[in-house]
């Protein structure tokens, strides 16, 4: 049972445009969400996070939006740059719990 | 800054062989984790250690054992490797006990079981 789902295995975006990566979850107990970025042959690196008490968190070119009623979050990257080409994982957790549950990942390709 | 270091980077085993994957962090983090990544499955938690001296099962612990040797080191052991354990294994660490504190990952060990 996949509690965190990223339904788009891949996404291709032109350089300079907006990239939108989506993530859905089924467990209403999740109250903290994170995005990680992964380059080939490297480990994931933390990108941005959001608590369920917020609906938006922004860090430079990266913004995460949370829609609790729809159990949906999205990562917006504006403007997209070639170095953003990577696999992006969303992850969810329950406050006070030790475990993260990851989605399957979305491969983002930024085209010149 | 080394961060999280995993050894080896690659390994090929035969079915039934045993092996220990090593992980060390130099950030003085309290919590450490072992994940496996399989195509289309994301990262799945195998075991974790909230602090030195404690370990707990994650989502997919069967076939694995772990040892939190000290605050820096957390090893993962396959006692009798099976082809289903072919995967990329990632070790991670975080400062605190809770999952809302970002985890720092090593670069992974690519393990093939023949």
mmCIF file of C-alpha atoms in Angstrom:
data_model
loop_
_atom_site.group_PDB
_atom_site.id
_atom_site.type_symbol
_atom_site.label_atom_id
_atom_site.label_comp_id
_atom_site.label_asym_id
_atom_site.label_seq_id
_atom_site.Cartn_x
_atom_site.Cartn_y
_atom_site.Cartn_z
ATOM 1 C CA UNK A 1 0.000 0.000 0.000
ATOM 2 C CA UNK A 2 1.738 3.113 -1.269
ATOM 3 C CA UNK A 3 0.911 5.860 1.232
ATOM 4 C CA UNK A 4 2.839 8.518 -0.682
ATOM 5 C CA UNK A 5 2.470 8.586 -4.443
ATOM 6 C CA UNK A 6 4.199 10.502 -7.184
ATOM 7 C CA UNK A 7 2.162 9.580 -10.221
ATOM 8 C CA UNK A 8 4.423 11.156 -12.829
ATOM 9 C CA UNK A 9 7.591 9.091 -13.300
ATOM 10 C CA UNK A 10 9.099 11.814 -15.469
ATOM 11 C CA UNK A 11 8.673 15.453 -16.412
ATOM 12 C CA UNK A 12 10.378 17.526 -19.104
ATOM 13 C CA UNK A 13 10.450 21.336 -18.869
ATOM 14 C CA UNK A 14 12.122 24.049 -20.889
ATOM 15 C CA UNK A 15 14.832 26.083 -19.197
ATOM 16 C CA UNK A 16 13.438 29.254 -17.653
ATOM 17 C CA UNK A 17 9.896 27.923 -17.339
ATOM 18 C CA UNK A 18 8.131 26.670 -14.228
ATOM 19 C CA UNK A 19 8.490 23.043 -13.120
ATOM 20 C CA UNK A 20 5.640 21.604 -11.051
ATOM 21 C CA UNK A 21 6.114 18.268 -9.340
ATOM 22 C CA UNK A 22 3.154 16.642 -7.638
ATOM 23 C CA UNK A 23 2.728 14.285 -4.713
ATOM 24 C CA UNK A 24 -0.376 12.703 -3.163
ATOM 25 C CA UNK A 25 -0.730 10.964 0.164
ATOM 26 C CA UNK A 26 -3.381 8.775 1.711
ATOM 27 C CA UNK A 27 -2.598 8.822 5.429
ATOM 28 C CA UNK A 28 -4.346 11.782 7.083
ATOM 29 C CA UNK A 29 -2.019 11.434 10.071
ATOM 30 C CA UNK A 30 0.923 12.762 8.061
ATOM 31 C CA UNK A 31 1.695 16.276 9.219
ATOM 32 C CA UNK A 32 5.181 17.035 7.937
ATOM 33 C CA UNK A 33 6.348 16.837 4.352
ATOM 34 C CA UNK A 34 9.765 17.074 2.741
ATOM 35 C CA UNK A 35 11.212 17.161 -0.751
ATOM 36 C CA UNK A 36 14.559 15.611 -1.600
ATOM 37 C CA UNK A 37 16.583 15.927 -4.791
ATOM 38 C CA UNK A 38 18.811 13.154 -6.111
ATOM 39 C CA UNK A 39 21.499 13.209 -8.771
ATOM 40 C CA UNK A 40 22.766 9.957 -10.342
ATOM 41 C CA UNK A 41 25.282 8.045 -8.220
ATOM 42 C CA UNK A 42 24.670 10.367 -5.257
ATOM 43 C CA UNK A 43 22.465 10.214 -2.204
ATOM 44 C CA UNK A 44 19.303 12.317 -1.878
ATOM 45 C CA UNK A 45 19.759 15.835 -0.528
ATOM 46 C CA UNK A 46 17.155 17.755 1.425
ATOM 47 C CA UNK A 47 15.494 20.549 -0.545
ATOM 48 C CA UNK A 48 12.535 22.029 1.302
ATOM 49 C CA UNK A 49 9.882 21.053 3.826
ATOM 50 C CA UNK A 50 6.461 22.125 5.064
ATOM 51 C CA UNK A 51 4.456 21.546 8.201
ATOM 52 C CA UNK A 52 0.735 20.851 8.022
ATOM 53 C CA UNK A 53 0.015 24.084 9.871
ATOM 54 C CA UNK A 54 1.103 25.960 6.738
ATOM 55 C CA UNK A 55 -0.098 25.829 3.161
ATOM 56 C CA UNK A 56 2.995 27.317 1.544
ATOM 57 C CA UNK A 57 6.713 27.464 2.158
ATOM 58 C CA UNK A 58 9.179 29.286 -0.041
ATOM 59 C CA UNK A 59 12.958 29.106 -0.341
ATOM 60 C CA UNK A 60 14.452 30.998 -3.251
ATOM 61 C CA UNK A 61 13.336 29.415 -6.517
ATOM 62 C CA UNK A 62 11.582 26.570 -4.683
ATOM 63 C CA UNK A 63 8.057 26.724 -3.259
ATOM 64 C CA UNK A 64 6.092 23.890 -1.751
ATOM 65 C CA UNK A 65 2.304 24.053 -1.562
ATOM 66 C CA UNK A 66 0.183 21.858 0.676
ATOM 67 C CA UNK A 67 -3.522 21.172 0.188
ATOM 68 C CA UNK A 68 -4.565 19.157 3.222
ATOM 69 C CA UNK A 69 -8.167 18.641 2.157
ATOM 70 C CA UNK A 70 -6.981 17.079 -1.109
ATOM 71 C CA UNK A 71 -4.025 15.334 0.546
ATOM 72 C CA UNK A 72 -1.830 16.823 -2.124
ATOM 73 C CA UNK A 73 1.417 18.727 -2.207
ATOM 74 C CA UNK A 74 3.394 20.214 -5.028
ATOM 75 C CA UNK A 75 6.876 21.591 -5.574
ATOM 76 C CA UNK A 76 7.268 24.586 -7.862
ATOM 77 C CA UNK A 77 10.644 25.527 -9.301
ATOM 78 C CA UNK A 78 10.835 28.955 -10.939
ATOM 79 C CA UNK A 79 12.744 29.573 -13.111
ATOM 80 C CA UNK A 80 13.932 26.073 -13.977
ATOM 81 C CA UNK A 81 17.650 25.665 -14.602
ATOM 82 C CA UNK A 82 19.666 22.822 -16.193
ATOM 83 C CA UNK A 83 21.147 21.966 -12.789
ATOM 84 C CA UNK A 84 17.630 21.174 -11.567
ATOM 85 C CA UNK A 85 17.621 18.032 -13.714
ATOM 86 C CA UNK A 86 17.424 15.251 -11.127
ATOM 87 C CA UNK A 87 15.036 12.824 -9.477
ATOM 88 C CA UNK A 88 12.772 14.457 -6.884
ATOM 89 C CA UNK A 89 11.298 12.506 -3.991
ATOM 90 C CA UNK A 90 8.546 13.701 -1.714
ATOM 91 C CA UNK A 91 8.402 12.242 1.780
ATOM 92 C CA UNK A 92 5.916 12.397 4.632
ATOM 93 C CA UNK A 93 6.060 11.823 8.347
ATOM 94 C CA UNK A 94 3.998 11.969 11.497
ATOM 95 C CA UNK A 95 5.214 14.402 14.145
ATOM 96 C CA UNK A 96 7.012 12.544 16.874
ATOM 97 C CA UNK A 97 7.563 9.481 14.725
ATOM 98 C CA UNK A 98 10.959 8.436 13.531
ATOM 99 C CA UNK A 99 10.050 7.270 10.070
ATOM 100 C CA UNK A 100 9.815 8.946 6.692
ATOM 101 C CA UNK A 101 7.634 7.470 3.953
ATOM 102 C CA UNK A 102 8.905 8.262 0.461
ATOM 103 C CA UNK A 103 7.161 8.504 -2.872
ATOM 104 C CA UNK A 104 8.493 6.709 -5.938
ATOM 105 C CA UNK A 105 10.242 9.778 -7.326
ATOM 106 C CA UNK A 106 9.832 11.961 -10.433
ATOM 107 C CA UNK A 107 12.676 12.431 -12.895
ATOM 108 C CA UNK A 108 12.824 16.077 -13.946
ATOM 109 C CA UNK A 109 14.675 17.002 -17.122
ATOM 110 C CA UNK A 110 15.308 20.655 -17.933
ATOM 111 C CA UNK A 111 15.849 21.224 -21.640
ATOM 112 C CA UNK A 112 17.936 24.157 -22.941
ATOM 113 C CA UNK B 1 33.274 17.695 5.050
ATOM 114 C CA UNK B 2 32.736 13.957 4.623
ATOM 115 C CA UNK B 3 29.160 13.866 5.992
ATOM 116 C CA UNK B 4 27.872 10.303 5.643
ATOM 117 C CA UNK B 5 30.331 7.760 4.245
ATOM 118 C CA UNK B 6 29.265 4.344 2.973
ATOM 119 C CA UNK B 7 31.515 1.443 2.075
ATOM 120 C CA UNK B 8 31.736 -0.332 -0.261
ATOM 121 C CA UNK B 9 30.261 1.573 -3.212
ATOM 122 C CA UNK B 10 29.663 -1.573 -5.269
ATOM 123 C CA UNK B 11 29.481 -5.269 -4.414
ATOM 124 C CA UNK B 12 28.467 -8.465 -6.174
ATOM 125 C CA UNK B 13 27.537 -11.459 -4.042
ATOM 126 C CA UNK B 14 26.407 -14.975 -4.692
ATOM 127 C CA UNK B 15 23.151 -16.233 -3.198
ATOM 128 C CA UNK B 16 23.736 -17.371 0.369
ATOM 129 C CA UNK B 17 26.842 -15.290 0.998
ATOM 130 C CA UNK B 18 26.941 -12.842 3.889
ATOM 131 C CA UNK B 19 28.047 -9.250 3.879
ATOM 132 C CA UNK B 20 28.159 -6.154 6.070
ATOM 133 C CA UNK B 21 27.569 -2.676 4.685
ATOM 134 C CA UNK B 22 29.351 0.019 6.642
ATOM 135 C CA UNK B 23 28.170 3.550 7.364
ATOM 136 C CA UNK B 24 29.819 6.331 9.331
ATOM 137 C CA UNK B 25 28.835 9.962 9.907
ATOM 138 C CA UNK B 26 30.964 12.795 11.212
ATOM 139 C CA UNK B 27 28.203 15.298 12.033
ATOM 140 C CA UNK B 28 27.638 14.129 15.619
ATOM 141 C CA UNK B 29 24.100 13.135 14.687
ATOM 142 C CA UNK B 30 22.016 11.071 17.069
ATOM 143 C CA UNK B 31 19.844 9.171 14.607
ATOM 144 C CA UNK B 32 20.878 6.917 11.747
ATOM 145 C CA UNK B 33 18.920 5.019 9.097
ATOM 146 C CA UNK B 34 19.250 2.354 6.436
ATOM 147 C CA UNK B 35 17.112 2.482 3.275
ATOM 148 C CA UNK B 36 16.904 0.502 0.113
ATOM 149 C CA UNK B 37 15.947 1.988 -3.243
ATOM 150 C CA UNK B 38 14.369 -0.171 -5.927
ATOM 151 C CA UNK B 39 13.024 0.933 -9.327
ATOM 152 C CA UNK B 40 9.529 2.370 -9.021
ATOM 153 C CA UNK B 41 9.510 1.945 -5.238
ATOM 154 C CA UNK B 42 11.190 5.042 -3.873
ATOM 155 C CA UNK B 43 13.225 4.629 -0.696
ATOM 156 C CA UNK B 44 12.040 2.154 1.896
ATOM 157 C CA UNK B 45 13.258 2.126 5.480
ATOM 158 C CA UNK B 46 14.961 -1.082 6.590
ATOM 159 C CA UNK B 47 16.133 -0.234 10.126
ATOM 160 C CA UNK B 48 16.843 2.875 12.106
ATOM 161 C CA UNK B 49 18.615 3.875 15.280
ATOM 162 C CA UNK B 50 17.237 6.803 17.239
ATOM 163 C CA UNK B 51 20.305 6.974 19.449
ATOM 164 C CA UNK B 52 23.420 5.034 20.319
ATOM 165 C CA UNK B 53 22.461 1.676 21.735
ATOM 166 C CA UNK B 54 18.980 1.485 20.212
ATOM 167 C CA UNK B 55 17.704 0.022 16.938
ATOM 168 C CA UNK B 56 14.217 -0.468 15.522
ATOM 169 C CA UNK B 57 12.654 -2.115 12.517
ATOM 170 C CA UNK B 58 11.455 -0.107 9.575
ATOM 171 C CA UNK B 59 9.182 -1.065 6.709
ATOM 172 C CA UNK B 60 11.265 -3.908 5.199
ATOM 173 C CA UNK B 61 13.531 -5.453 7.914
ATOM 174 C CA UNK B 62 13.314 -9.131 6.928
ATOM 175 C CA UNK B 63 16.658 -10.624 5.930
ATOM 176 C CA UNK B 64 18.702 -7.856 7.556
ATOM 177 C CA UNK B 65 20.374 -7.124 10.860
ATOM 178 C CA UNK B 66 21.924 -3.899 12.107
ATOM 179 C CA UNK B 67 24.440 -2.784 14.680
ATOM 180 C CA UNK B 68 24.825 0.714 16.101
ATOM 181 C CA UNK B 69 28.487 0.302 16.969
ATOM 182 C CA UNK B 70 28.851 3.791 18.455
ATOM 183 C CA UNK B 71 27.426 7.230 17.777
ATOM 184 C CA UNK B 72 29.249 7.497 14.436
ATOM 185 C CA UNK B 73 28.758 4.049 12.934
ATOM 186 C CA UNK B 74 25.708 2.039 11.887
ATOM 187 C CA UNK B 75 26.209 -1.192 9.949
ATOM 188 C CA UNK B 76 23.770 -3.314 7.960
ATOM 189 C CA UNK B 77 24.318 -7.075 7.653
ATOM 190 C CA UNK B 78 22.900 -9.553 5.181
ATOM 191 C CA UNK B 79 23.355 -12.991 6.751
ATOM 192 C CA UNK B 80 22.329 -15.044 3.709
ATOM 193 C CA UNK B 81 21.969 -12.876 0.620
ATOM 194 C CA UNK B 82 19.048 -13.474 -1.745
ATOM 195 C CA UNK B 83 18.472 -12.110 -5.280
ATOM 196 C CA UNK B 84 15.515 -10.091 -3.924
ATOM 197 C CA UNK B 85 18.028 -8.063 -1.919
ATOM 198 C CA UNK B 86 19.622 -6.717 -5.084
ATOM 199 C CA UNK B 87 19.205 -2.980 -4.598
ATOM 200 C CA UNK B 88 20.885 0.316 -3.896
ATOM 201 C CA UNK B 89 21.330 0.829 -0.165
ATOM 202 C CA UNK B 90 21.476 4.265 1.407
ATOM 203 C CA UNK B 91 22.544 5.200 4.902
ATOM 204 C CA UNK B 92 21.337 8.479 6.395
ATOM 205 C CA UNK B 93 21.683 10.413 9.608
ATOM 206 C CA UNK B 94 19.818 13.230 11.327
ATOM 207 C CA UNK B 95 20.543 15.446 14.275
ATOM 208 C CA UNK B 96 17.482 14.642 16.302
ATOM 209 C CA UNK B 97 15.178 11.750 17.048
ATOM 210 C CA UNK B 98 12.301 12.912 14.869
ATOM 211 C CA UNK B 99 11.709 12.517 11.177
ATOM 212 C CA UNK B 100 10.871 16.173 10.598
ATOM 213 C CA UNK B 101 14.541 16.971 10.951
ATOM 214 C CA UNK B 102 16.208 16.620 7.536
ATOM 215 C CA UNK B 103 18.192 13.485 6.960
ATOM 216 C CA UNK B 104 21.637 13.554 5.366
ATOM 217 C CA UNK B 105 22.356 10.681 3.003
ATOM 218 C CA UNK B 106 25.477 8.869 1.893
ATOM 219 C CA UNK B 107 26.095 8.144 -1.769
ATOM 220 C CA UNK B 108 24.839 4.574 -1.583
ATOM 221 C CA UNK B 109 26.058 1.018 -2.009
ATOM 222 C CA UNK B 110 24.987 -0.743 -5.190
ATOM 223 C CA UNK B 111 24.574 -4.429 -4.306
ATOM 224 C CA UNK B 112 23.915 -7.238 -6.784
ATOM 225 C CA UNK B 113 23.043 -10.752 -5.665
ATOM 226 C CA UNK B 114 23.517 -13.452 -8.293
#
